[in-house]
């Protein structure tokens, strides 16, 4: 029943940015992963599916959740990061449709996806914390991660 509830919540809600929802137990992160590559430049197009344009699609990936990490703690190459010096707190793999759920204790975390050449994250707050997520007691944070290091805009 809880899985069905989570699926409906993730499917129905608009997942732009972070949101919180109240569930009956625990706390953590639930969300959806998307892959984007190729040309995403805005253009006026009459065809609904123009040749040469890529669209986003759901993707399965492993997520690594670290204690809150700042950008200046990381090395970056080709849009991907090295392993953070902060402690790894959790590791979870999404299903084939890109949906995931991971329980976490209250605290502040950085969320990365594991790629072949390194770790990916593309959201930073005003203090340059990398993909920050704040978990409070008995709340689930919903996040939408667009893995777009092979896309251009």
Coordinates of N, CA and C in Angstrom, one line a residue:
X1 N 0.8 -1.2 0.0 CA 0.0 0.0 0.0 C 0.9 1.3 0.0
X2 N 1.9 1.3 0.8 CA 2.8 2.4 0.9 C 3.5 2.6 -0.5
X3 N 3.9 1.5 -1.1 CA 4.6 1.7 -2.5 C 3.6 2.3 -3.5
X4 N 2.3 1.9 -3.5 CA 1.3 2.4 -4.3 C 1.1 3.9 -4.1
X5 N 1.1 4.3 -2.8 CA 0.9 5.7 -2.4 C 2.1 6.5 -2.9
X6 N 3.3 6.0 -2.7 CA 4.5 6.7 -3.1 C 4.5 6.9 -4.7
X7 N 4.2 5.8 -5.4 CA 4.1 5.8 -6.8 C 3.1 6.9 -7.3
X8 N 2.0 6.9 -6.7 CA 1.0 7.9 -7.1 C 1.4 9.3 -6.8
X9 N 2.1 9.5 -5.6 CA 2.5 10.8 -5.3 C 3.6 11.3 -6.2
X10 N 4.6 10.4 -6.6 CA 5.6 10.8 -7.4 C 5.1 11.1 -8.8
X11 N 4.2 10.3 -9.3 CA 3.6 10.4 -10.6 C 2.8 11.7 -10.8
X12 N 1.9 11.9 -9.8 CA 1.0 13.0 -9.9 C 1.6 14.4 -9.6
X13 N 2.5 14.5 -8.7 CA 3.1 15.8 -8.3 C 4.0 16.3 -9.4
X14 N 4.1 17.5 -9.6 CA 5.1 18.1 -10.5 C 6.4 18.1 -9.7
X15 N 7.4 17.6 -10.3 CA 8.6 17.3 -9.5 C 9.7 18.3 -9.9
X16 N 9.4 19.6 -10.0 CA 10.4 20.6 -10.3 C 10.9 21.1 -8.9
X17 N 12.2 20.8 -8.6 CA 12.8 21.2 -7.4 C 12.4 20.3 -6.2
X18 N 12.5 20.7 -5.0 CA 12.3 19.9 -3.9 C 10.9 20.2 -3.3
X19 N 10.2 19.2 -2.8 CA 9.0 19.4 -2.1 C 9.0 18.5 -0.9
X20 N 8.1 18.7 0.1 CA 8.0 17.8 1.2 C 6.5 17.3 1.3
X21 N 6.4 16.1 1.7 CA 5.1 15.5 1.9 C 5.1 14.8 3.2
X22 N 3.9 14.7 3.8 CA 3.8 14.0 5.1 C 3.4 12.5 4.8
X23 N 4.1 11.6 5.3 CA 3.7 10.2 5.2 C 3.6 9.7 6.7
X24 N 3.0 8.5 6.8 CA 2.7 8.0 8.1 C 4.0 7.6 8.9
X25 N 5.1 7.3 8.3 CA 6.2 6.7 9.0 C 7.5 7.3 8.5
X26 N 8.5 7.3 9.3 CA 9.9 7.7 9.0 C 10.1 8.9 8.2
X27 N 11.3 9.1 7.6 CA 11.6 10.2 6.7 C 12.7 9.9 5.8
X28 N 12.9 10.7 4.8 CA 13.9 10.4 3.8 C 13.6 11.1 2.5
X29 N 14.1 10.5 1.4 CA 14.0 11.1 0.1 C 13.3 10.1 -0.8
X30 N 12.3 10.6 -1.6 CA 11.7 9.8 -2.7 C 11.9 10.7 -3.9
X31 N 12.0 10.0 -5.1 CA 12.1 10.9 -6.3 C 12.2 10.1 -7.6
X32 N 12.6 10.9 -8.6 CA 12.6 10.4 -10.0 C 13.9 10.9 -10.6
X33 N 14.5 10.0 -11.4 CA 15.7 10.3 -12.2 C 15.3 10.4 -13.7
X34 N 15.9 11.4 -14.4 CA 15.7 11.5 -15.8 C 17.1 11.7 -16.5
X35 N 17.2 11.2 -17.7 CA 18.4 11.4 -18.5 C 18.1 12.3 -19.6
X36 N 19.0 13.3 -19.8 CA 18.9 14.2 -21.0 C 20.3 14.2 -21.7
X37 N 20.2 14.2 -23.0 CA 21.5 14.3 -23.8 C 21.1 15.0 -25.1
X38 N 22.1 15.5 -25.8 CA 21.9 16.1 -27.1 C 21.4 17.5 -27.0
X39 N 20.8 17.9 -28.1 CA 20.3 19.3 -28.3 C 19.0 19.6 -27.5
X40 N 19.1 20.6 -26.6 CA 17.9 21.1 -25.9 C 17.8 22.6 -26.1
X41 N 18.4 23.1 -27.2 CA 18.3 24.5 -27.4 C 16.8 24.9 -27.8
X42 N 16.4 26.0 -27.2 CA 15.0 26.4 -27.5 C 14.9 26.8 -29.0
X43 N 13.9 26.4 -29.7 CA 13.7 26.9 -31.1 C 12.2 26.7 -31.4
X44 N 11.8 27.5 -32.4 CA 10.4 27.4 -32.9 C 10.3 26.3 -33.8
X45 N 9.5 25.3 -33.5 CA 9.3 24.1 -34.3 C 7.9 23.8 -34.5
X46 N 7.5 23.5 -35.8 CA 6.1 23.1 -36.0 C 5.8 21.7 -35.8
X47 N 6.8 20.8 -36.0 CA 6.7 19.4 -35.8 C 6.8 19.1 -34.3
X48 N 5.9 18.2 -33.8 CA 6.0 17.8 -32.4 C 7.2 17.0 -32.1
X49 N 7.8 16.3 -33.0 CA 9.0 15.4 -32.7 C 10.0 15.7 -33.8
X50 N 10.7 16.8 -33.7 CA 11.7 17.1 -34.8 C 12.9 16.2 -34.8
X51 N 13.4 15.9 -36.0 CA 14.6 15.1 -36.1 C 15.8 15.8 -35.4
X52 N 16.7 15.1 -34.8 CA 17.9 15.7 -34.2 C 17.7 16.2 -32.8
X53 N 16.5 16.2 -32.3 CA 16.2 16.7 -30.9 C 16.1 15.6 -30.0
X54 N 16.7 15.7 -28.8 CA 16.6 14.6 -27.8 C 15.6 15.0 -26.8
X55 N 15.0 14.1 -26.1 CA 14.1 14.4 -25.0 C 14.5 13.6 -23.8
X56 N 13.9 14.0 -22.7 CA 14.3 13.4 -21.4 C 13.6 12.0 -21.3
X57 N 14.3 11.1 -20.6 CA 13.7 9.8 -20.4 C 14.1 9.3 -19.0
X58 N 13.3 8.4 -18.5 CA 13.6 7.9 -17.2 C 14.8 7.0 -17.3
X59 N 15.6 6.9 -16.2 CA 16.8 6.1 -16.3 C 17.1 5.5 -14.9
X60 N 17.7 4.3 -14.9 CA 18.0 3.6 -13.7 C 19.5 4.1 -13.3
X61 N 19.7 4.4 -12.1 CA 21.0 4.8 -11.6 C 21.1 4.5 -10.1
X62 N 22.4 4.5 -9.7 CA 22.7 4.4 -8.2 C 22.8 5.8 -7.7
X63 N 22.2 6.1 -6.6 CA 22.4 7.4 -5.9 C 23.3 7.2 -4.7
X64 N 24.2 8.2 -4.5 CA 25.0 8.2 -3.4 C 24.7 9.4 -2.6
X65 N 24.4 9.2 -1.3 CA 24.0 10.4 -0.4 C 25.1 10.5 0.6
X66 N 25.7 11.7 0.6 CA 26.8 12.1 1.5 C 26.3 13.1 2.5
X67 N 27.0 13.3 3.6 CA 26.8 14.4 4.4 C 27.0 15.6 3.6
X68 N 26.4 16.7 3.9 CA 26.4 18.0 3.1 C 27.8 18.3 2.7
X69 N 27.9 18.5 1.4 CA 29.2 18.7 0.7 C 29.2 20.1 0.0
X70 N 30.3 20.8 0.1 CA 30.4 22.1 -0.6 C 31.2 21.9 -1.9
X71 N 30.9 22.7 -2.9 CA 31.6 22.6 -4.2 C 33.1 22.7 -4.1
X72 N 33.6 23.5 -3.2 CA 35.1 23.7 -3.1 C 35.7 22.5 -2.4
X73 N 35.0 21.5 -2.0 CA 35.5 20.2 -1.5 C 35.7 19.2 -2.6
X74 N 35.3 19.5 -3.8 CA 35.3 18.5 -4.9 C 36.2 18.9 -6.1
X75 N 36.6 17.9 -6.8 CA 37.3 18.2 -8.1 C 36.3 17.8 -9.2
X76 N 36.3 18.6 -10.3 CA 35.4 18.4 -11.3 C 36.1 18.2 -12.7
X77 N 35.7 17.2 -13.5 CA 36.2 17.0 -14.8 C 35.0 16.6 -15.7
X78 N 34.9 17.3 -16.8 CA 33.9 17.0 -17.8 C 32.5 16.9 -17.2
X79 N 32.2 17.8 -16.3 CA 30.8 17.9 -15.7 C 30.6 16.9 -14.6
X80 N 31.6 16.1 -14.2 CA 31.4 15.1 -13.2 C 32.4 15.4 -12.0
X81 N 32.0 14.9 -10.8 CA 32.8 15.2 -9.7 C 33.6 13.9 -9.2
X82 N 34.6 14.2 -8.5 CA 35.4 13.2 -7.8 C 34.6 12.8 -6.5
X83 N 35.0 11.7 -5.8 CA 34.3 11.3 -4.6 C 34.5 12.4 -3.5
X84 N 33.5 12.8 -2.8 CA 33.6 13.8 -1.8 C 34.4 13.3 -0.6
X85 N 35.0 14.2 0.1 CA 35.7 13.8 1.4 C 34.7 13.6 2.5
X86 N 33.5 14.0 2.4 CA 32.5 13.9 3.4 C 32.0 12.4 3.5
X87 N 31.5 12.0 4.6 CA 31.1 10.6 4.8 C 29.9 10.2 3.9
X88 N 30.0 9.0 3.3 CA 28.8 8.4 2.6 C 27.8 7.9 3.6
X89 N 26.6 8.4 3.5 CA 25.5 8.0 4.4 C 24.6 6.9 3.9
X90 N 24.3 6.9 2.6 CA 23.4 5.9 2.0 C 23.7 5.8 0.6
X91 N 23.3 4.6 0.1 CA 23.4 4.2 -1.3 C 22.1 3.5 -1.7
X92 N 21.5 3.9 -2.8 CA 20.3 3.3 -3.3 C 20.2 3.3 -4.8
X93 N 19.7 2.3 -5.4 CA 19.5 2.2 -6.8 C 18.1 2.4 -7.2
X94 N 17.8 3.2 -8.1 CA 16.4 3.4 -8.6 C 15.9 2.2 -9.3
X95 N 14.6 2.1 -9.5 CA 14.1 1.1 -10.4 C 14.3 1.5 -11.8
X96 N 13.9 0.6 -12.8 CA 14.1 0.9 -14.2 C 13.4 2.1 -14.7
X97 N 12.4 2.5 -14.0 CA 11.7 3.7 -14.4 C 12.2 5.0 -13.7
X98 N 13.3 4.8 -13.0 CA 14.0 6.0 -12.4 C 13.5 6.4 -11.0
X99 N 12.5 5.6 -10.5 CA 12.0 6.0 -9.1 C 12.8 5.4 -8.0
X100 N 12.9 6.1 -6.9 CA 13.7 5.7 -5.8 C 13.1 6.2 -4.5
X101 N 13.5 5.5 -3.4 CA 13.1 5.9 -2.1 C 14.2 5.5 -1.1
X102 N 14.7 6.4 -0.3 CA 15.7 6.0 0.7 C 15.4 6.7 2.0
X103 N 15.3 5.9 3.1 CA 15.1 6.5 4.4 C 16.4 7.0 5.0
X104 N 16.3 8.2 5.6 CA 17.5 8.9 6.2 C 17.1 9.5 7.5
X105 N 18.1 9.6 8.4 CA 17.8 10.3 9.7 C 17.7 11.8 9.4
X106 N 17.1 12.6 10.2 CA 17.1 14.0 10.0 C 18.5 14.6 9.9
X107 N 18.7 15.5 9.0 CA 20.0 16.1 8.7 C 20.1 16.7 7.3
X108 N 21.3 17.2 7.0 CA 21.5 17.9 5.7 C 22.4 17.0 4.9
X109 N 22.1 16.8 3.6 CA 22.8 15.8 2.8 C 23.0 16.4 1.4
X110 N 24.0 15.8 0.7 CA 24.2 16.1 -0.8 C 23.9 14.8 -1.5
X111 N 23.2 14.9 -2.6 CA 22.8 13.7 -3.4 C 23.5 13.8 -4.8
X112 N 24.2 12.6 -5.1 CA 24.9 12.5 -6.4 C 24.3 11.3 -7.1
X113 N 24.4 11.2 -8.4 CA 24.2 10.0 -9.1 C 25.6 9.4 -9.5
X114 N 25.7 8.1 -9.5 CA 26.9 7.4 -9.9 C 27.0 7.2 -11.4
X115 N 27.9 7.8 -12.0 CA 28.1 7.7 -13.5 C 29.5 6.9 -13.7
X116 N 29.7 6.4 -14.9 CA 30.9 5.6 -15.2 C 32.2 6.4 -14.9
X117 N 32.2 7.7 -15.2 CA 33.4 8.5 -15.1 C 33.5 9.4 -13.8
X118 N 32.5 9.3 -12.9 CA 32.5 10.1 -11.7 C 31.1 10.2 -11.2
X119 N 30.9 11.3 -10.3 CA 29.6 11.5 -9.7 C 29.0 12.8 -10.3
X120 N 27.7 12.7 -10.4 CA 26.9 13.9 -11.1 C 26.0 14.6 -10.1
X121 N 26.1 15.9 -10.1 CA 25.1 16.7 -9.4 C 25.1 18.1 -10.1
X122 N 24.0 18.7 -10.2 CA 24.0 20.0 -11.0 C 23.1 21.1 -10.3
X123 N 22.9 20.9 -9.0 CA 22.1 21.9 -8.2 C 23.0 22.4 -7.1
X124 N 23.0 23.7 -6.8 CA 23.8 24.3 -5.8 C 22.9 25.3 -5.1
X125 N 23.1 25.5 -3.8 CA 22.4 26.6 -3.1 C 23.3 27.8 -3.0
X126 N 22.8 28.8 -2.3 CA 23.5 30.1 -2.2 C 24.9 30.0 -1.5
X127 N 25.1 28.9 -0.8 CA 26.3 28.7 0.0 C 27.2 27.7 -0.8
X128 N 26.8 27.4 -2.0 CA 27.6 26.4 -2.9 C 27.6 25.0 -2.3
X129 N 26.5 24.7 -1.6 CA 26.4 23.3 -1.2 C 25.9 22.5 -2.4
X130 N 26.4 21.3 -2.6 CA 26.0 20.5 -3.8 C 24.8 19.7 -3.6
X131 N 23.8 19.9 -4.5 CA 22.5 19.2 -4.5 C 22.0 19.0 -3.0
X132 N 21.8 20.0 -2.3 CA 21.5 19.9 -0.9 C 20.0 19.5 -0.6
X133 N 19.9 18.6 0.3 CA 18.5 18.1 0.7 C 18.5 18.1 2.3
X134 N 17.5 18.8 2.8 CA 17.4 18.9 4.3 C 16.2 17.9 4.7
X135 N 16.5 17.0 5.6 CA 15.6 16.0 6.0 C 15.2 16.3 7.4
X136 N 13.9 16.5 7.7 CA 13.3 16.7 9.0 C 12.5 15.5 9.4
X137 N 12.3 15.4 10.7 CA 11.6 14.2 11.3 C 10.2 14.0 10.7
X138 N 10.0 12.8 10.3 CA 8.7 12.4 9.8 C 8.2 13.1 8.5
X139 N 9.2 13.5 7.6 CA 8.8 14.1 6.3 C 9.7 13.4 5.3
X140 N 9.1 13.2 4.1 CA 9.7 12.7 2.9 C 9.9 13.9 2.0
X141 N 11.1 14.1 1.5 CA 11.4 15.1 0.6 C 11.4 14.5 -0.8
X142 N 10.7 15.1 -1.7 CA 10.5 14.6 -3.1 C 11.5 15.4 -4.0
X143 N 12.4 14.7 -4.7 CA 13.3 15.4 -5.6 C 13.2 14.8 -7.0
X144 N 13.5 15.7 -7.9 CA 13.6 15.3 -9.4 C 15.0 15.6 -9.8
X145 N 15.7 14.6 -10.3 CA 17.1 14.8 -10.7 C 17.2 14.6 -12.2
X146 N 17.6 15.6 -12.9 CA 17.8 15.6 -14.4 C 19.3 15.4 -14.6
X147 N 19.7 14.3 -15.1 CA 21.1 14.0 -15.3 C 21.4 14.5 -16.8
X148 N 22.1 15.7 -16.9 CA 22.2 16.3 -18.2 C 23.6 16.8 -18.6
X149 N 24.6 16.1 -18.1 CA 25.9 16.5 -18.4 C 26.3 16.2 -19.9
X150 N 25.5 15.4 -20.6 CA 25.7 15.2 -22.0 C 24.7 16.0 -22.9
X151 N 24.0 16.9 -22.3 CA 23.0 17.7 -23.0 C 23.6 19.1 -23.2
X152 N 23.1 19.8 -24.2 CA 23.5 21.2 -24.3 C 22.3 22.0 -24.6
X153 N 22.3 23.3 -24.1 CA 21.2 24.2 -24.0 C 21.4 25.4 -24.8

